[in-house]
């Protein structure tokens, strides 16, 4: 069954003291649990993951990492492996975020390796993709999105997609206050789902959740989430305030 998911990507925000406060507030707000087909995920920084995973264990909040290294272990100073994540109770990882692609040079090929490593270690992947402003202006957005999705994911077997969540995040809408219109989001989501229909068939395509990310706020969430191929959101700035994040969760 396709799931409705609201995930908060905290990026490089919240030290441990601040994370403690936000997690406490979220737990309080969500203490009554969630409907069966709904999921709420938070992705704090690496240093706060252990705390977050422990504190949310008995709640309806799940915890994701924002990145991981593709190797099992070894001399990779400053990096974190899949095993280190699962060992502390983190079972989801965000991969392919445009900030990782842009500032840390992550390529589609590297992301394919990271996806493989994550899945091999039993992690679920939130895989992000999305075009730059210049791609959209030149009308290349479909080509860019298709290439990102195919290069990082289409070597996988059909059953792997049980553990993959997609997130369309147009780069021009991230942190800019400029949201894609619900129609623009729906258009790309339907296009991507169709890529899955062609490659893997209807069953896989229907079951995969496709989240939208980019300036989602309490004021626009409901309209975006009302589109048939939008299965939730990956939220940046608005996930840093419990009140806003909870309003977004409620609007799904
Ligand atoms: P904003 O919601 O701050 O635009 O960020 C979106 C995002 O990049 C989530 O991963």
Short mmCIF file of C-alpha atoms and ligand atoms in Angstrom, two decimals:
data_model
loop_
_atom_site.label_atom_id
_atom_site.label_comp_id
_atom_site.label_asym_id
_atom_site.label_seq_id
_atom_site.Cartn_x
_atom_site.Cartn_y
_atom_site.Cartn_z
CA UNK A 1 0.00 0.00 0.00
CA UNK A 2 1.28 3.44 -0.88
CA UNK A 3 2.13 5.34 2.29
CA UNK A 4 1.61 8.98 3.18
CA UNK A 5 4.83 10.34 4.60
CA UNK A 6 5.91 13.64 6.08
CA UNK A 7 9.66 13.81 6.66
CA UNK A 8 11.57 16.66 8.26
CA UNK A 9 15.10 17.24 7.03
CA UNK A 10 16.75 19.29 9.74
CA UNK A 11 19.89 19.81 7.63
CA UNK A 12 22.73 21.44 9.66
CA UNK A 13 20.40 22.87 12.27
CA UNK A 14 19.75 22.14 15.97
CA UNK A 15 22.45 21.29 18.47
CA UNK A 16 21.68 18.56 21.00
CA UNK A 17 19.99 20.92 23.44
CA UNK A 18 17.76 22.29 20.71
CA UNK A 19 17.08 18.84 19.27
CA UNK A 20 15.94 17.66 22.71
CA UNK A 21 13.36 20.43 22.89
CA UNK A 22 12.02 19.83 19.38
CA UNK A 23 11.78 16.05 19.83
CA UNK A 24 9.97 16.50 23.14
CA UNK A 25 7.46 18.87 21.54
CA UNK A 26 6.88 16.58 18.57
CA UNK A 27 6.37 13.56 20.78
CA UNK A 28 3.82 15.45 22.82
CA UNK A 29 1.92 16.60 19.74
CA UNK A 30 1.93 13.15 18.17
CA UNK A 31 1.26 11.12 21.30
CA UNK A 32 -2.06 9.84 19.97
CA UNK A 33 -0.30 8.00 17.15
CA UNK A 34 -0.85 8.08 13.42
CA UNK A 35 -3.25 6.47 11.00
CA UNK A 36 -1.92 3.16 9.70
CA UNK A 37 -0.92 4.43 6.26
CA UNK A 38 0.80 7.56 7.61
CA UNK A 39 4.43 7.97 8.62
CA UNK A 40 6.36 10.79 10.22
CA UNK A 41 10.14 10.92 9.92
CA UNK A 42 12.72 13.34 11.30
CA UNK A 43 16.30 13.61 10.06
CA UNK A 44 18.55 15.33 12.60
CA UNK A 45 22.31 15.70 12.13
CA UNK A 46 24.59 12.72 12.72
CA UNK A 47 25.57 13.79 16.24
CA UNK A 48 21.95 13.85 17.36
CA UNK A 49 20.82 10.62 15.72
CA UNK A 50 21.57 8.32 18.62
CA UNK A 51 19.63 10.49 21.02
CA UNK A 52 16.75 10.91 18.56
CA UNK A 53 16.51 7.19 17.83
CA UNK A 54 16.45 6.33 21.55
CA UNK A 55 13.91 8.97 22.48
CA UNK A 56 11.48 8.17 19.66
CA UNK A 57 11.68 4.39 19.91
CA UNK A 58 8.24 3.98 21.46
CA UNK A 59 6.63 6.82 19.53
CA UNK A 60 5.21 7.13 16.03
CA UNK A 61 8.21 9.21 14.94
CA UNK A 62 10.87 7.52 12.82
CA UNK A 63 14.42 8.74 12.49
CA UNK A 64 16.50 9.09 9.33
CA UNK A 65 20.10 10.05 8.63
CA UNK A 66 20.77 12.80 6.11
CA UNK A 67 23.61 10.95 4.39
CA UNK A 68 25.97 7.98 4.71
CA UNK A 69 29.13 6.62 3.13
CA UNK A 70 28.95 3.76 0.67
CA UNK A 71 31.84 1.72 2.10
CA UNK A 72 31.42 -0.85 4.87
CA UNK A 73 34.12 0.70 7.06
CA UNK A 74 37.69 1.93 6.77
CA UNK A 75 39.89 4.97 6.38
CA UNK A 76 37.28 7.55 5.41
CA UNK A 77 37.84 10.34 7.92
CA UNK A 78 34.67 12.13 8.89
CA UNK A 79 32.29 9.63 7.34
CA UNK A 80 29.52 7.41 8.71
CA UNK A 81 28.63 3.91 7.49
CA UNK A 82 25.29 2.17 7.07
CA UNK A 83 26.16 -0.26 9.85
CA UNK A 84 26.82 2.61 12.28
CA UNK A 85 23.32 3.88 11.55
CA UNK A 86 21.42 0.61 11.94
CA UNK A 87 23.44 -0.15 15.07
CA UNK A 88 21.97 2.89 16.82
CA UNK A 89 18.44 2.18 15.61
CA UNK A 90 18.35 4.40 12.54
CA UNK A 91 16.75 2.53 9.66
CA UNK A 92 16.22 5.24 7.05
CA UNK A 93 18.68 7.40 5.13
CA UNK A 94 18.17 10.38 2.85
CA UNK A 95 20.32 10.11 -0.27
CA UNK A 96 20.74 12.35 -3.30
CA UNK A 97 19.71 15.62 -1.71
CA UNK A 98 20.55 18.48 -4.05
CA UNK A 99 22.72 20.08 -1.36
CA UNK A 100 24.86 16.91 -1.30
CA UNK A 101 24.98 16.92 -5.09
CA UNK A 102 25.85 20.63 -5.32
CA UNK A 103 28.17 21.27 -2.35
CA UNK A 104 29.73 17.83 -1.94
CA UNK A 105 29.97 16.76 -5.55
CA UNK A 106 27.76 13.67 -5.25
CA UNK A 107 27.12 12.22 -8.69
CA UNK A 108 24.43 9.87 -9.94
CA UNK A 109 27.02 7.08 -10.09
CA UNK A 110 28.09 7.63 -6.47
CA UNK A 111 24.45 7.76 -5.42
CA UNK A 112 23.80 4.40 -7.09
CA UNK A 113 26.59 2.97 -4.91
CA UNK A 114 25.19 4.59 -1.79
CA UNK A 115 21.71 3.29 -2.54
CA UNK A 116 23.11 -0.23 -2.96
CA UNK A 117 25.04 0.00 0.32
CA UNK A 118 22.02 1.32 2.19
CA UNK A 119 19.69 -1.39 0.89
CA UNK A 120 22.27 -4.12 1.50
CA UNK A 121 22.35 -3.05 5.14
CA UNK A 122 18.59 -3.06 5.50
CA UNK A 123 18.14 0.69 5.42
CA UNK A 124 15.19 2.32 3.75
CA UNK A 125 16.18 5.11 1.35
CA UNK A 126 14.53 8.46 0.79
CA UNK A 127 15.96 9.22 -2.63
CA UNK A 128 15.92 12.86 -3.71
CA UNK A 129 16.05 14.25 -7.21
CA UNK A 130 15.11 17.54 -8.87
CA UNK A 131 16.11 20.02 -11.50
CA UNK A 132 17.94 23.36 -11.27
CA UNK A 133 16.22 26.61 -12.17
CA UNK A 134 18.10 26.76 -15.48
CA UNK A 135 16.88 23.26 -16.36
CA UNK A 136 13.29 24.30 -15.81
CA UNK A 137 13.73 27.56 -17.72
CA UNK A 138 15.18 25.72 -20.68
CA UNK A 139 12.45 23.08 -20.51
CA UNK A 140 14.92 20.31 -19.63
CA UNK A 141 13.34 19.39 -16.30
CA UNK A 142 11.81 16.13 -17.48
CA UNK A 143 15.10 14.96 -19.01
CA UNK A 144 17.10 15.87 -15.89
CA UNK A 145 14.71 14.16 -13.51
CA UNK A 146 14.50 11.06 -15.71
CA UNK A 147 18.26 10.79 -15.88
CA UNK A 148 18.74 11.23 -12.09
CA UNK A 149 16.15 8.60 -11.26
CA UNK A 150 17.29 6.08 -13.88
CA UNK A 151 21.02 6.39 -13.18
CA UNK A 152 20.75 5.96 -9.43
CA UNK A 153 17.88 3.48 -9.20
CA UNK A 154 17.04 1.57 -12.37
CA UNK A 155 19.76 -1.03 -11.91
CA UNK A 156 17.74 -2.31 -8.92
CA UNK A 157 15.43 -5.30 -8.90
CA UNK A 158 11.71 -4.68 -8.50
CA UNK A 159 11.58 -5.89 -4.88
CA UNK A 160 14.13 -3.25 -3.83
CA UNK A 161 11.51 -0.55 -4.24
CA UNK A 162 9.67 -1.75 -1.15
CA UNK A 163 12.47 0.07 0.66
CA UNK A 164 12.64 3.21 -1.43
CA UNK A 165 10.74 6.45 -1.02
CA UNK A 166 11.18 9.08 -3.71
CA UNK A 167 11.37 12.81 -3.07
CA UNK A 168 11.05 15.35 -5.85
CA UNK A 169 12.79 18.52 -4.76
CA UNK A 170 13.15 21.13 -7.48
CA UNK A 171 16.32 23.00 -6.51
CA UNK A 172 14.78 26.38 -7.31
CA UNK A 173 12.11 25.78 -4.65
CA UNK A 174 14.40 24.75 -1.80
CA UNK A 175 14.75 27.36 0.93
CA UNK A 176 13.65 30.07 -1.47
CA UNK A 177 10.06 30.49 -0.36
CA UNK A 178 9.13 29.74 -3.95
CA UNK A 179 7.09 26.54 -3.96
CA UNK A 180 6.38 24.54 -7.08
CA UNK A 181 2.69 24.88 -7.83
CA UNK A 182 0.64 21.79 -6.97
CA UNK A 183 0.25 21.29 -10.73
CA UNK A 184 4.01 21.45 -11.33
CA UNK A 185 4.60 18.92 -8.56
CA UNK A 186 1.85 16.63 -9.81
CA UNK A 187 3.19 16.81 -13.38
CA UNK A 188 6.66 15.61 -12.37
CA UNK A 189 5.37 13.03 -9.89
CA UNK A 190 3.07 11.53 -12.53
CA UNK A 191 5.95 11.55 -15.03
CA UNK A 192 8.24 9.73 -12.60
CA UNK A 193 5.55 7.21 -11.69
CA UNK A 194 5.12 6.53 -15.39
CA UNK A 195 8.87 5.83 -15.68
CA UNK A 196 8.33 3.15 -13.04
CA UNK A 197 5.30 1.76 -14.88
CA UNK A 198 7.43 1.32 -18.02
CA UNK A 199 10.42 -0.20 -16.25
CA UNK A 200 8.84 -2.20 -13.43
CA UNK A 201 5.10 -2.36 -14.08
CA UNK A 202 1.99 -0.97 -12.45
CA UNK A 203 2.28 -2.71 -9.10
CA UNK A 204 5.66 -1.23 -8.21
CA UNK A 205 4.75 2.15 -9.66
CA UNK A 206 1.51 2.32 -7.68
CA UNK A 207 3.12 1.30 -4.41
CA UNK A 208 6.01 3.75 -4.36
CA UNK A 209 5.56 6.95 -2.35
CA UNK A 210 6.68 10.15 -4.03
CA UNK A 211 7.16 13.10 -1.69
CA UNK A 212 7.43 16.72 -2.71
CA UNK A 213 10.02 19.02 -1.12
CA UNK A 214 10.72 22.72 -1.52
CA UNK A 215 9.27 25.50 0.63
CA UNK A 216 6.38 23.42 1.97
CA UNK A 217 4.66 25.34 4.77
CA UNK A 218 1.46 24.91 6.78
CA UNK A 219 -0.21 27.36 4.40
CA UNK A 220 0.48 25.42 1.19
CA UNK A 221 0.86 21.81 2.35
CA UNK A 222 -2.75 20.75 2.02
CA UNK A 223 -3.08 21.92 -1.57
CA UNK A 224 0.15 20.21 -2.65
CA UNK A 225 -0.68 16.99 -0.81
CA UNK A 226 -4.13 16.89 -2.40
CA UNK A 227 -2.62 15.97 -5.76
CA UNK A 228 -3.04 12.29 -6.63
CA UNK A 229 0.64 11.51 -7.15
CA UNK A 230 1.95 13.55 -4.23
CA UNK A 231 2.23 11.21 -1.26
CA UNK A 232 3.63 13.62 1.28
CA UNK A 233 6.49 16.00 1.77
CA UNK A 234 10.15 16.35 2.60
CA UNK A 235 10.24 19.47 4.70
CA UNK A 236 13.24 21.68 5.45
CA UNK A 237 12.74 25.02 7.23
CA UNK A 238 9.20 24.32 8.42
CA UNK A 239 10.34 21.09 10.11
CA UNK A 240 12.40 23.07 12.60
CA UNK A 241 9.34 24.38 14.45
CA UNK A 242 7.12 21.76 16.08
CA UNK A 243 3.99 23.81 15.54
CA UNK A 244 4.56 24.17 11.78
CA UNK A 245 5.70 20.61 11.28
CA UNK A 246 2.66 19.25 13.10
CA UNK A 247 0.32 21.41 11.04
CA UNK A 248 1.94 20.01 7.90
CA UNK A 249 1.54 16.46 9.22
CA UNK A 250 -2.11 17.15 9.95
CA UNK A 251 -2.72 18.42 6.44
CA UNK A 252 -1.94 15.11 4.83
P1 LIG B 1 12.78 23.89 2.51
O1 LIG B 1 11.49 23.27 2.98
O2 LIG B 1 13.47 24.69 3.55
O3 LIG B 1 12.60 24.59 1.21
O4 LIG B 1 13.77 22.64 2.21
C1 LIG B 1 13.35 21.57 1.47
C2 LIG B 1 14.38 20.51 1.54
O5 LIG B 1 15.46 20.65 0.99
C3 LIG B 1 14.07 19.29 2.30
O6 LIG B 1 15.03 18.30 2.10
#
